Amino acid sequence: ALGTPPEGAAPHRISAFTAFLPLLVPLLLIVANTVATAIDQNAQHAVGDDDKYDPSPVPEALSFIGSPVVALLIGLVLAVYVLLPRWTTRTQVSGWLSEAASSAGLIILITGAGGALGQVLRASGVGDEMAEAIASWSLPGVLVPFLIATLVRLAQGSGTVAMITAASVSAPLVDGLGISALLAALGCCAGSMVFSYFSDSYFWVVTRFTGLDGVAALRGWSGITTAVWLGSLPLLLVASVVL
């Protein structure tokens, strides 16, 4: 697969560190970007306020090279120039990159369509209306953020938006519900796991990479996420006794 080595060339071997390098460097760049930005915002007392925040030179540079797209591109370049033997031709490398791009293109297109559908549902306010309705019910404290996240997830598809919406709605109610902030956060995360389906962009990433389609996708991925959601409910109830 790597081409024919020149006569007398040593077998191609790489160290464990070299093998991990294309994965480790992007991860470190992304983490460095996140940490540097957080420290800089804290120093300027501008945490959570993008209008007030003026990045310093180092965090500004890290925000570019540490952005996921640039960091992964750096990882790709490292993989090509560090992992492959010298005798691998440019034609082979170009062929591999073209094959990867053609496989990823459909996934990107479908993922974007799923994300757009979810955004339309979010913009319509369906999730917010359902969250406010749940918050008005008389329920055990731990179930309020859990059910808010569940219904918001079902309404618009995004687990991240479901967690954020549930957290923002539940935060003012935590003291009245008699639960800890940690338990409320766990409830938001667990509730957002339910039934990943068509309007969830990650649904398409998983199903396309695994080759699942139609009913198999619903059983294989939507069923798994729902099973995780169900399994988290008794754990939350146990945690509510301890926390």
CSV table of C-alpha atoms in Angstrom, one decimal:
chain,number,residue,atom,x,y,z
A,1,ALA,CA,0.0,0.0,0.0
A,2,LEU,CA,3.0,2.3,0.6
A,3,GLY,CA,4.6,1.6,-2.7
A,4,THR,CA,7.7,-0.5,-3.6
A,5,PRO,CA,10.7,0.4,-1.4
A,6,PRO,CA,14.0,1.0,-3.2
A,7,GLU,CA,16.4,-1.9,-3.4
A,8,GLY,CA,18.3,-2.3,-0.2
A,9,ALA,CA,16.0,0.2,1.7
A,10,ALA,CA,15.4,-0.7,5.4
A,11,PRO,CA,11.8,-1.8,6.3
A,12,HIS,CA,9.5,1.2,7.1
A,13,ARG,CA,9.1,1.5,10.9
A,14,ILE,CA,7.9,4.3,13.1
A,15,SER,CA,8.1,4.9,16.8
A,16,ALA,CA,5.0,5.0,19.1
A,17,PHE,CA,5.6,8.8,19.6
A,18,THR,CA,5.7,9.4,15.9
A,19,ALA,CA,2.6,7.4,15.4
A,20,PHE,CA,0.7,9.5,18.0
A,21,LEU,CA,2.1,12.8,16.8
A,22,PRO,CA,-0.5,13.7,14.1
A,23,LEU,CA,-3.2,13.0,16.7
A,24,LEU,CA,-1.5,14.6,19.7
A,25,VAL,CA,-0.5,17.9,18.1
A,26,PRO,CA,-4.0,19.0,17.0
A,27,LEU,CA,-5.4,18.0,20.4
A,28,LEU,CA,-2.7,20.0,22.2
A,29,LEU,CA,-3.3,23.1,20.0
A,30,ILE,CA,-7.0,23.0,20.6
A,31,VAL,CA,-6.6,22.6,24.3
A,32,ALA,CA,-3.9,25.4,24.4
A,33,ASN,CA,-6.4,27.7,22.5
A,34,THR,CA,-9.2,27.0,25.0
A,35,VAL,CA,-7.0,27.4,28.1
A,36,ALA,CA,-5.2,30.6,26.8
A,37,THR,CA,-8.5,32.2,25.9
A,38,ALA,CA,-10.0,31.4,29.2
A,39,ILE,CA,-7.0,32.8,31.2
A,40,ASP,CA,-6.9,35.9,29.0
A,41,GLN,CA,-10.7,36.5,29.4
A,42,ASN,CA,-10.4,36.0,33.2
A,43,ALA,CA,-7.5,38.5,33.4
A,44,GLN,CA,-9.6,41.1,31.5
A,45,HIS,CA,-12.7,40.3,33.6
A,46,ALA,CA,-14.5,39.6,30.3
A,47,VAL,CA,-15.6,35.9,30.8
A,48,GLY,CA,-18.7,35.3,28.7
A,49,ASP,CA,-18.7,38.9,27.3
A,50,ASP,CA,-17.3,38.8,23.8
A,51,ASP,CA,-18.0,42.5,23.2
A,52,LYS,CA,-15.8,43.5,26.1
A,53,TYR,CA,-13.0,40.9,25.4
A,54,ASP,CA,-10.0,42.2,23.4
A,55,PRO,CA,-7.6,39.2,22.9
A,56,SER,CA,-4.0,39.6,23.7
A,57,PRO,CA,-1.4,38.7,21.0
A,58,VAL,CA,-0.6,35.1,22.3
A,59,PRO,CA,-4.2,34.0,22.7
A,60,GLU,CA,-5.1,35.6,19.4
A,61,ALA,CA,-2.4,33.6,17.6
A,62,LEU,CA,-3.5,30.4,19.4
A,63,SER,CA,-7.1,31.1,18.5
A,64,PHE,CA,-6.1,30.7,14.8
A,65,ILE,CA,-3.7,27.7,15.0
A,66,GLY,CA,-5.8,26.1,17.7
A,67,SER,CA,-9.1,26.4,15.9
A,68,PRO,CA,-10.3,22.8,15.0
A,69,VAL,CA,-10.1,23.2,11.3
A,70,VAL,CA,-6.5,24.6,11.3
A,71,ALA,CA,-5.3,22.2,14.0
A,72,LEU,CA,-6.6,19.1,12.1
A,73,LEU,CA,-5.1,20.4,8.9
A,74,ILE,CA,-1.7,20.6,10.7
A,75,GLY,CA,-2.3,17.0,11.9
A,76,LEU,CA,-3.0,16.0,8.3
A,77,VAL,CA,0.3,17.6,7.1
A,78,LEU,CA,2.2,15.8,9.9
A,79,ALA,CA,0.6,12.5,9.0
A,80,VAL,CA,1.7,12.8,5.4
A,81,TYR,CA,5.3,14.0,6.0
A,82,VAL,CA,6.0,12.0,9.2
A,83,LEU,CA,4.2,8.7,8.9
A,84,LEU,CA,4.8,7.9,5.2
A,85,PRO,CA,8.2,6.5,4.0
A,86,ARG,CA,10.3,8.6,1.6
A,87,TRP,CA,9.6,6.4,-1.4
A,88,THR,CA,5.8,7.0,-1.3
A,89,THR,CA,4.9,9.0,-4.4
A,90,ARG,CA,2.9,12.2,-4.6
A,91,THR,CA,0.4,10.4,-6.9
A,92,GLN,CA,-0.3,7.8,-4.2
A,93,VAL,CA,-0.8,10.5,-1.5
A,94,SER,CA,-3.0,12.6,-3.8
A,95,GLY,CA,-5.1,9.5,-4.6
A,96,TRP,CA,-5.6,8.8,-0.9
A,97,LEU,CA,-6.6,12.4,-0.1
A,98,SER,CA,-9.1,12.4,-3.1
A,99,GLU,CA,-10.6,9.2,-1.9
A,100,ALA,CA,-11.0,10.5,1.6
A,101,ALA,CA,-12.5,13.8,0.3
A,102,SER,CA,-15.1,12.0,-1.8
A,103,SER,CA,-16.1,9.8,1.2
A,104,ALA,CA,-16.3,12.8,3.5
A,105,GLY,CA,-18.2,15.1,1.1
A,106,LEU,CA,-21.5,13.3,1.3
A,107,ILE,CA,-21.2,13.2,5.1
A,108,ILE,CA,-20.5,16.9,5.3
A,109,LEU,CA,-23.5,17.6,3.0
A,110,ILE,CA,-26.0,15.5,5.0
A,111,THR,CA,-24.6,16.7,8.3
A,112,GLY,CA,-25.1,20.3,7.2
A,113,ALA,CA,-28.6,19.6,6.1
A,114,GLY,CA,-29.4,17.9,9.5
A,115,GLY,CA,-27.9,20.9,11.4
A,116,ALA,CA,-29.9,23.3,9.2
A,117,LEU,CA,-33.1,21.5,10.0
A,118,GLY,CA,-32.3,21.6,13.7
A,119,GLN,CA,-31.5,25.4,13.5
A,120,VAL,CA,-34.9,26.1,11.9
A,121,LEU,CA,-36.6,24.2,14.7
A,122,ARG,CA,-34.6,26.1,17.3
A,123,ALA,CA,-35.3,29.5,15.6
A,124,SER,CA,-39.0,28.7,15.6
A,125,GLY,CA,-39.0,28.6,19.5
A,126,VAL,CA,-40.4,25.1,19.8
A,127,GLY,CA,-37.7,24.0,22.3
A,128,ASP,CA,-38.1,27.1,24.5
A,129,GLU,CA,-41.9,26.7,24.7
A,130,MET,CA,-41.6,23.0,25.7
A,131,ALA,CA,-39.0,23.9,28.3
A,132,GLU,CA,-41.2,26.5,29.9
A,133,ALA,CA,-44.1,24.1,30.0
A,134,ILE,CA,-42.0,21.4,31.8
A,135,ALA,CA,-40.7,23.9,34.3
A,136,SER,CA,-44.3,24.7,35.4
A,137,TRP,CA,-45.2,21.1,36.2
A,138,SER,CA,-45.0,19.6,39.8
A,139,LEU,CA,-42.2,17.0,39.4
A,140,PRO,CA,-39.4,15.6,41.6
A,141,GLY,CA,-36.6,18.0,41.5
A,142,VAL,CA,-34.1,15.9,39.6
A,143,LEU,CA,-36.6,15.2,36.8
A,144,VAL,CA,-37.2,18.8,35.9
A,145,PRO,CA,-33.9,19.4,34.1
A,146,PHE,CA,-33.9,15.8,32.8
A,147,LEU,CA,-37.3,16.1,31.2
A,148,ILE,CA,-36.6,19.6,29.9
A,149,ALA,CA,-33.5,18.4,28.1
A,150,THR,CA,-35.4,15.4,26.8
A,151,LEU,CA,-38.2,17.3,25.2
A,152,VAL,CA,-36.0,20.0,23.8
A,153,ARG,CA,-33.8,17.2,22.3
A,154,LEU,CA,-36.9,15.6,20.7
A,155,ALA,CA,-38.2,18.9,19.4
A,156,GLN,CA,-35.0,20.2,17.6
A,157,GLY,CA,-32.5,17.4,17.5
A,158,SER,CA,-29.3,19.0,18.9
A,159,GLY,CA,-28.0,17.5,22.2
A,160,THR,CA,-25.8,20.5,22.9
A,161,VAL,CA,-28.7,22.9,22.5
A,162,ALA,CA,-30.9,20.7,24.7
A,163,MET,CA,-28.3,20.8,27.5
A,164,ILE,CA,-27.9,24.5,27.2
A,165,THR,CA,-31.6,25.2,27.1
A,166,ALA,CA,-32.3,22.9,30.0
A,167,ALA,CA,-29.5,24.5,32.1
A,168,SER,CA,-30.7,28.0,31.4
A,169,VAL,CA,-34.3,27.2,32.3
A,170,SER,CA,-33.4,25.1,35.3
A,171,ALA,CA,-30.7,27.3,36.9
A,172,PRO,CA,-33.2,29.8,38.6
A,173,LEU,CA,-35.2,26.8,39.9
A,174,VAL,CA,-32.4,24.8,41.5
A,175,ASP,CA,-32.8,26.2,45.0
A,176,GLY,CA,-36.6,25.8,44.9
A,177,LEU,CA,-36.3,22.2,43.6
A,178,GLY,CA,-34.0,21.3,46.5
A,179,ILE,CA,-31.3,19.8,44.3
A,180,SER,CA,-27.6,20.6,43.9
A,181,ALA,CA,-26.3,22.4,40.8
A,182,LEU,CA,-24.2,19.3,40.1
A,183,LEU,CA,-27.2,17.0,40.0
A,184,ALA,CA,-29.1,19.5,37.8
A,185,ALA,CA,-26.2,19.5,35.4
A,186,LEU,CA,-26.1,15.7,35.3
A,187,GLY,CA,-29.9,15.7,34.6
A,188,CYS,CA,-29.4,18.1,31.7
A,189,CYS,CA,-26.7,16.0,30.2
A,190,ALA,CA,-28.5,12.7,30.7
A,191,GLY,CA,-31.8,14.0,29.3
A,192,SER,CA,-30.1,15.3,26.1
A,193,MET,CA,-29.1,11.7,25.2
A,194,VAL,CA,-32.5,10.6,24.1
A,195,PHE,CA,-33.3,9.4,20.6
A,196,SER,CA,-30.7,10.9,18.2
A,197,TYR,CA,-32.5,11.1,14.9
A,198,PHE,CA,-32.7,13.0,11.6
A,199,SER,CA,-32.5,16.6,12.8
A,200,ASP,CA,-29.4,15.7,14.8
A,201,SER,CA,-26.3,16.4,12.7
A,202,TYR,CA,-24.3,13.9,14.6
A,203,PHE,CA,-26.8,11.2,13.7
A,204,TRP,CA,-25.7,11.5,10.1
A,205,VAL,CA,-22.0,11.5,11.0
A,206,VAL,CA,-22.4,8.2,12.8
A,207,THR,CA,-24.7,6.5,10.4
A,208,ARG,CA,-22.7,7.4,7.3
A,209,PHE,CA,-19.4,6.4,8.7
A,210,THR,CA,-20.8,3.1,9.9
A,211,GLY,CA,-22.8,2.4,6.8
A,212,LEU,CA,-26.1,2.3,8.6
A,213,ASP,CA,-29.3,3.4,6.8
A,214,GLY,CA,-33.0,3.5,7.2
A,215,VAL,CA,-34.4,1.2,10.0
A,216,ALA,CA,-30.9,-0.1,10.8
A,217,ALA,CA,-29.8,3.5,11.6
A,218,LEU,CA,-32.8,4.0,13.9
A,219,ARG,CA,-32.1,0.7,15.7
A,220,GLY,CA,-28.4,1.0,15.7
A,221,TRP,CA,-27.8,4.6,16.8
A,222,SER,CA,-31.2,6.1,17.8
A,223,GLY,CA,-31.9,2.9,19.9
A,224,ILE,CA,-28.5,3.1,21.5
A,225,THR,CA,-28.8,6.7,22.6
A,226,THR,CA,-32.3,6.0,23.9
A,227,ALA,CA,-31.0,3.0,25.9
A,228,VAL,CA,-28.3,5.3,27.4
A,229,TRP,CA,-31.0,7.8,28.3
A,230,LEU,CA,-33.1,5.1,30.0
A,231,GLY,CA,-30.2,3.7,31.8
A,232,SER,CA,-29.2,7.1,33.2
A,233,LEU,CA,-32.6,7.7,34.8
A,234,PRO,CA,-32.2,5.2,37.8
A,235,LEU,CA,-28.6,6.5,38.2
A,236,LEU,CA,-29.9,10.0,38.5
A,237,LEU,CA,-32.5,8.9,41.1
A,238,VAL,CA,-29.8,7.2,43.1
A,239,ALA,CA,-27.5,10.2,42.8
A,240,SER,CA,-30.3,12.5,44.1
A,241,VAL,CA,-30.2,10.6,47.4
A,242,VAL,CA,-26.4,11.0,47.7
A,243,LEU,CA,-25.7,14.5,46.3
